[in-house]
Short mmCIF file of C-alpha atoms in Angstrom, two decimals:
data_model
loop_
_atom_site.label_atom_id
_atom_site.label_comp_id
_atom_site.label_asym_id
_atom_site.label_seq_id
_atom_site.Cartn_x
_atom_site.Cartn_y
_atom_site.Cartn_z
CA MET A 49 -26.55 -0.73 16.00
CA ILE A 50 -23.49 1.41 15.38
CA ALA A 51 -23.26 4.43 17.67
CA VAL A 52 -22.21 7.07 15.09
CA THR A 53 -24.12 9.04 12.48
CA ALA A 54 -24.00 8.54 8.74
CA THR A 55 -21.69 11.56 8.60
CA GLY A 56 -19.27 9.78 10.90
CA ILE A 57 -19.41 6.63 8.77
CA PHE A 58 -18.76 8.59 5.58
CA GLY A 59 -16.01 10.56 7.32
CA ALA A 60 -14.30 7.34 8.39
CA LEU A 61 -14.58 6.05 4.82
CA GLY A 62 -13.06 9.26 3.50
CA VAL A 63 -10.08 9.11 5.85
CA ALA A 64 -9.49 5.45 4.99
CA ALA A 65 -9.75 6.18 1.26
CA LEU A 66 -7.17 8.95 1.51
CA ALA A 67 -4.84 6.65 3.45
CA THR A 68 -5.20 4.07 0.68
CA VAL A 69 -4.96 6.16 -2.51
CA VAL A 70 -2.67 9.10 -1.68
CA PRO A 71 0.87 7.90 -2.48
CA ALA A 72 2.57 9.94 0.25
CA LEU A 73 0.23 8.42 2.84
CA TRP A 74 0.15 4.90 1.38
CA ARG A 75 3.94 4.70 1.66
CA TRP A 76 3.42 4.44 5.42
CA THR A 77 -0.13 3.19 5.88
CA GLN A 78 0.55 0.13 3.73
CA LEU A 79 2.78 -1.08 6.57
CA PHE A 80 -0.37 -1.54 8.68
CA SER A 81 -1.90 -3.61 5.88
CA THR A 82 1.30 -5.64 5.71
CA PHE A 83 1.14 -6.18 9.47
CA VAL A 84 -2.40 -7.60 9.17
CA HIS A 85 -1.32 -9.69 6.16
CA GLU A 86 1.54 -11.26 8.11
CA THR A 87 -0.67 -11.70 11.17
CA GLY A 88 -3.04 -13.70 8.98
CA HIS A 89 -0.22 -16.02 7.97
CA ALA A 90 0.96 -16.38 11.57
CA VAL A 91 -2.44 -17.05 13.12
CA VAL A 92 -3.47 -19.66 10.54
CA ALA A 93 -0.04 -21.29 10.76
CA LEU A 94 -0.42 -21.61 14.54
CA LEU A 95 -3.96 -22.95 14.19
CA SER A 96 -2.71 -25.58 11.73
CA GLY A 97 -0.11 -26.78 14.20
CA ARG A 98 2.95 -25.14 12.69
CA LEU A 99 5.69 -23.44 14.71
CA VAL A 100 5.91 -19.73 13.91
CA THR A 101 9.41 -18.40 14.56
CA ALA A 102 9.56 -14.97 12.93
CA VAL A 103 7.49 -12.12 11.54
CA GLU A 104 9.23 -9.43 9.52
CA ILE A 105 7.89 -6.21 7.96
CA PHE A 106 9.96 -4.27 5.46
CA PHE A 107 9.73 -0.55 4.82
CA ASN A 108 9.05 -1.17 1.12
CA GLY A 109 5.68 -2.67 2.11
CA GLY A 110 6.74 -6.30 1.97
CA GLY A 111 6.78 -8.82 4.77
CA CYS A 112 7.66 -12.38 5.67
CA THR A 113 6.34 -14.89 8.21
CA THR A 114 8.49 -17.94 8.89
CA SER A 115 6.91 -21.13 10.17
CA TYR A 116 7.93 -24.77 10.36
CA GLY A 117 5.88 -27.93 10.15
CA ALA A 118 5.10 -30.93 8.04
CA PRO A 119 4.30 -30.21 4.38
CA GLY A 120 0.80 -30.96 3.23
CA PRO A 121 -2.57 -29.48 2.32
CA LEU A 122 -2.64 -27.30 5.45
CA LEU A 123 -0.03 -25.11 3.79
CA ILE A 124 -2.74 -23.91 1.41
CA PRO A 125 -4.81 -21.99 4.00
CA VAL A 126 -1.61 -20.78 5.68
CA THR A 127 -0.39 -19.31 2.40
CA ALA A 128 -3.79 -17.95 1.38
CA ALA A 129 -4.43 -16.28 4.73
CA GLY A 130 -2.18 -13.31 4.08
CA TYR A 131 -4.04 -11.59 1.26
CA ALA A 132 -7.40 -12.69 2.63
CA ALA A 133 -6.78 -11.33 6.13
CA PRO A 134 -7.14 -7.53 5.69
CA PRO A 135 -10.58 -7.50 3.97
CA LEU A 136 -11.94 -10.32 6.14
CA ILE A 137 -10.81 -8.64 9.36
CA GLY A 138 -12.19 -5.33 8.11
CA LEU A 139 -15.55 -6.99 7.47
CA ALA A 140 -15.45 -8.70 10.87
CA LEU A 141 -14.93 -5.33 12.57
CA VAL A 142 -17.92 -3.87 10.73
CA ALA A 143 -20.03 -6.90 11.66
CA ALA A 144 -19.08 -6.51 15.32
CA LEU A 145 -19.98 -2.82 15.30
CA VAL A 146 -23.35 -3.17 13.61
CA ASN A 147 -24.28 -6.00 15.97
CA GLY A 148 -23.67 -3.88 19.03
CA ALA A 149 -20.36 -5.30 20.25
CA SER A 150 -18.55 -3.34 22.96
CA VAL A 151 -15.87 -1.31 21.19
CA SER A 152 -13.60 -1.26 24.24
CA THR A 153 -13.83 -5.05 24.38
CA LEU A 154 -12.95 -5.26 20.68
CA LEU A 155 -9.87 -3.14 21.30
CA LEU A 156 -8.80 -5.31 24.24
CA ILE A 157 -9.27 -8.48 22.19
CA ALA A 158 -7.24 -6.95 19.34
CA LEU A 159 -4.41 -6.19 21.75
CA LEU A 160 -3.75 -9.89 22.48
CA PRO A 161 -2.66 -11.09 19.01
CA VAL A 162 -0.82 -7.81 18.41
CA VAL A 163 1.34 -8.38 21.50
CA ALA A 164 1.94 -11.96 20.34
CA ILE A 165 3.14 -10.69 16.96
CA LEU A 166 5.48 -8.25 18.73
CA VAL A 167 7.09 -11.22 20.51
CA LEU A 168 7.60 -12.88 17.11
CA SER A 169 8.93 -9.73 15.43
CA ARG A 170 12.47 -10.21 14.14
CA ASN A 171 13.39 -6.98 12.40
CA LEU A 172 13.20 -3.25 13.03
CA GLY A 173 10.28 -2.70 10.68
CA ALA A 174 8.10 -5.24 12.46
CA VAL A 175 9.01 -3.91 15.91
CA LEU A 176 8.22 -0.32 14.92
CA VAL A 177 4.97 -1.11 13.12
CA VAL A 178 3.65 -3.50 15.77
CA GLY A 179 4.80 -1.17 18.55
CA THR A 180 2.89 1.69 16.90
CA VAL A 181 -0.26 -0.44 16.71
CA ILE A 182 0.07 -1.34 20.40
CA ALA A 183 0.54 2.31 21.34
CA ALA A 184 -2.52 3.34 19.30
CA LEU A 185 -4.65 0.62 20.92
CA ALA A 186 -3.46 1.61 24.38
CA ILE A 187 -4.34 5.26 23.78
CA LEU A 188 -7.78 4.35 22.46
CA ILE A 189 -8.47 2.02 25.40
CA HIS A 190 -7.31 4.38 28.14
CA ARG A 191 -7.94 7.86 26.73
CA ALA A 192 -10.67 7.82 24.08
CA GLY A 193 -14.41 7.91 24.68
CA PRO A 194 -16.90 5.47 23.12
CA ILE A 195 -17.62 7.62 20.06
CA SER A 196 -13.94 8.25 19.34
CA GLN A 197 -13.23 4.55 19.78
CA THR A 198 -16.02 3.63 17.37
CA ILE A 199 -14.83 6.08 14.72
CA ALA A 200 -11.26 4.79 15.07
CA VAL A 201 -12.42 1.20 14.59
CA LEU A 202 -14.50 2.28 11.59
CA ILE A 203 -11.48 3.96 10.01
CA ALA A 204 -9.41 0.83 10.62
CA ALA A 205 -12.16 -1.37 9.16
CA TRP A 206 -12.59 0.73 6.04
CA PHE A 207 -8.84 0.95 5.59
CA LEU A 208 -8.40 -2.81 5.79
CA LEU A 209 -11.22 -3.31 3.31
CA LEU A 210 -9.84 -0.82 0.80
CA ALA A 211 -6.18 -1.68 1.34
CA GLY A 212 -7.01 -5.35 0.95
CA LEU A 213 -8.53 -4.64 -2.45
CA ARG A 214 -5.58 -2.47 -3.51
CA ASP A 215 -3.01 -5.05 -2.40
CA ASN A 216 -4.81 -7.82 -4.23
CA ILE A 217 -5.08 -5.82 -7.43
CA GLU A 218 -1.39 -4.92 -7.22
CA LEU A 219 -0.64 -8.62 -6.89
CA VAL A 220 -1.37 -8.87 -10.64
CA ARG A 221 1.70 -6.72 -11.32
CA VAL A 222 3.81 -8.74 -8.91
CA ILE A 223 3.08 -12.09 -10.54
CA ASN A 224 3.64 -10.59 -14.00
CA GLN A 225 7.11 -9.52 -12.86
CA GLY A 226 7.86 -13.07 -11.76
CA ARG A 227 8.64 -12.10 -8.17
CA GLY A 228 8.06 -14.51 -5.31
CA ASP A 229 4.54 -14.07 -3.95
CA ASP A 230 1.72 -15.92 -2.22
CA ALA A 231 -0.29 -16.48 -5.41
CA SER A 232 2.66 -18.17 -7.11
CA ALA A 233 3.29 -20.26 -4.01
CA LEU A 234 -0.37 -21.32 -4.00
CA SER A 235 -0.07 -22.22 -7.67
CA GLU A 236 2.77 -24.59 -6.82
CA LEU A 237 0.77 -26.09 -3.96
CA THR A 238 -2.47 -26.59 -5.88
CA ALA A 239 -1.59 -26.60 -9.60
CA LEU A 240 -4.11 -23.78 -10.10
CA PRO A 241 -2.66 -20.81 -12.02
CA ALA A 242 -1.53 -17.86 -9.91
CA GLU A 243 -4.02 -15.70 -11.82
CA VAL A 244 -6.87 -17.81 -10.45
CA TRP A 245 -5.72 -17.15 -6.90
CA VAL A 246 -5.35 -13.43 -7.57
CA GLY A 247 -8.89 -13.37 -8.98
CA ALA A 248 -10.16 -15.15 -5.89
CA PHE A 249 -8.41 -12.69 -3.59
CA VAL A 250 -9.81 -9.70 -5.51
CA ALA A 251 -13.30 -11.23 -5.44
CA VAL A 252 -13.12 -11.79 -1.67
CA ALA A 253 -11.97 -8.20 -1.10
CA ALA A 254 -14.68 -6.75 -3.35
CA LEU A 255 -17.41 -8.85 -1.72
CA CYS A 256 -16.23 -7.78 1.73
CA ILE A 257 -16.48 -4.11 0.72
CA TYR A 258 -19.93 -4.69 -0.75
CA GLN A 259 -21.20 -6.45 2.37
CA ALA A 260 -19.71 -3.85 4.70
CA GLY A 261 -21.44 -1.11 2.71
CA ARG A 262 -24.77 -2.96 2.94
CA TRP A 263 -24.44 -3.29 6.69
CA LEU A 264 -23.41 0.29 7.28
CA PHE A 265 -25.56 2.12 4.74
CA GLY A 266 -28.38 -0.32 4.08
#
């Protein structure tokens, strides 16, 4: 079971909620959500046999992952992985905590793909954001105690869950403005309307939040 009290769980939720809804904070914290979004694209692209050559994060909250490979149905999960990644990773972190996983081991495992993304980073935004994540992980691994590590992972998990929902809801505005986005790209790949993909992303994020709450408060 998780090694913090209900107060700690609620406190982590409160911090994550502030980071997600307060505009002055979201201006910067959304870059972490973008990092996870682009990591989702990169990891699934690599798993599908594509060559990932660049990851970029922009200070307006956008991002871009460039990969090369044969066209085909495998592009669908690669494209869908971005918006699905934050809530699914948030839920996975909660699952690991409630099932008694070693938090220090979780942090060490997290460090591996983050370093890989740093190698693939091709602009200043990506280097700064990924470098900040690496520095935070290093501090937690070498300086923080088990309780502090657990609370930090809880905050990250809650943030990814809430930010994932916010990003997916905001995707409605993006597709209405006709800007290039993952949902529109998926529509071209599958012939399903972009709105269907947005609805699926929102549903996944909401279900992840619901399940995380059941595990932590049930």
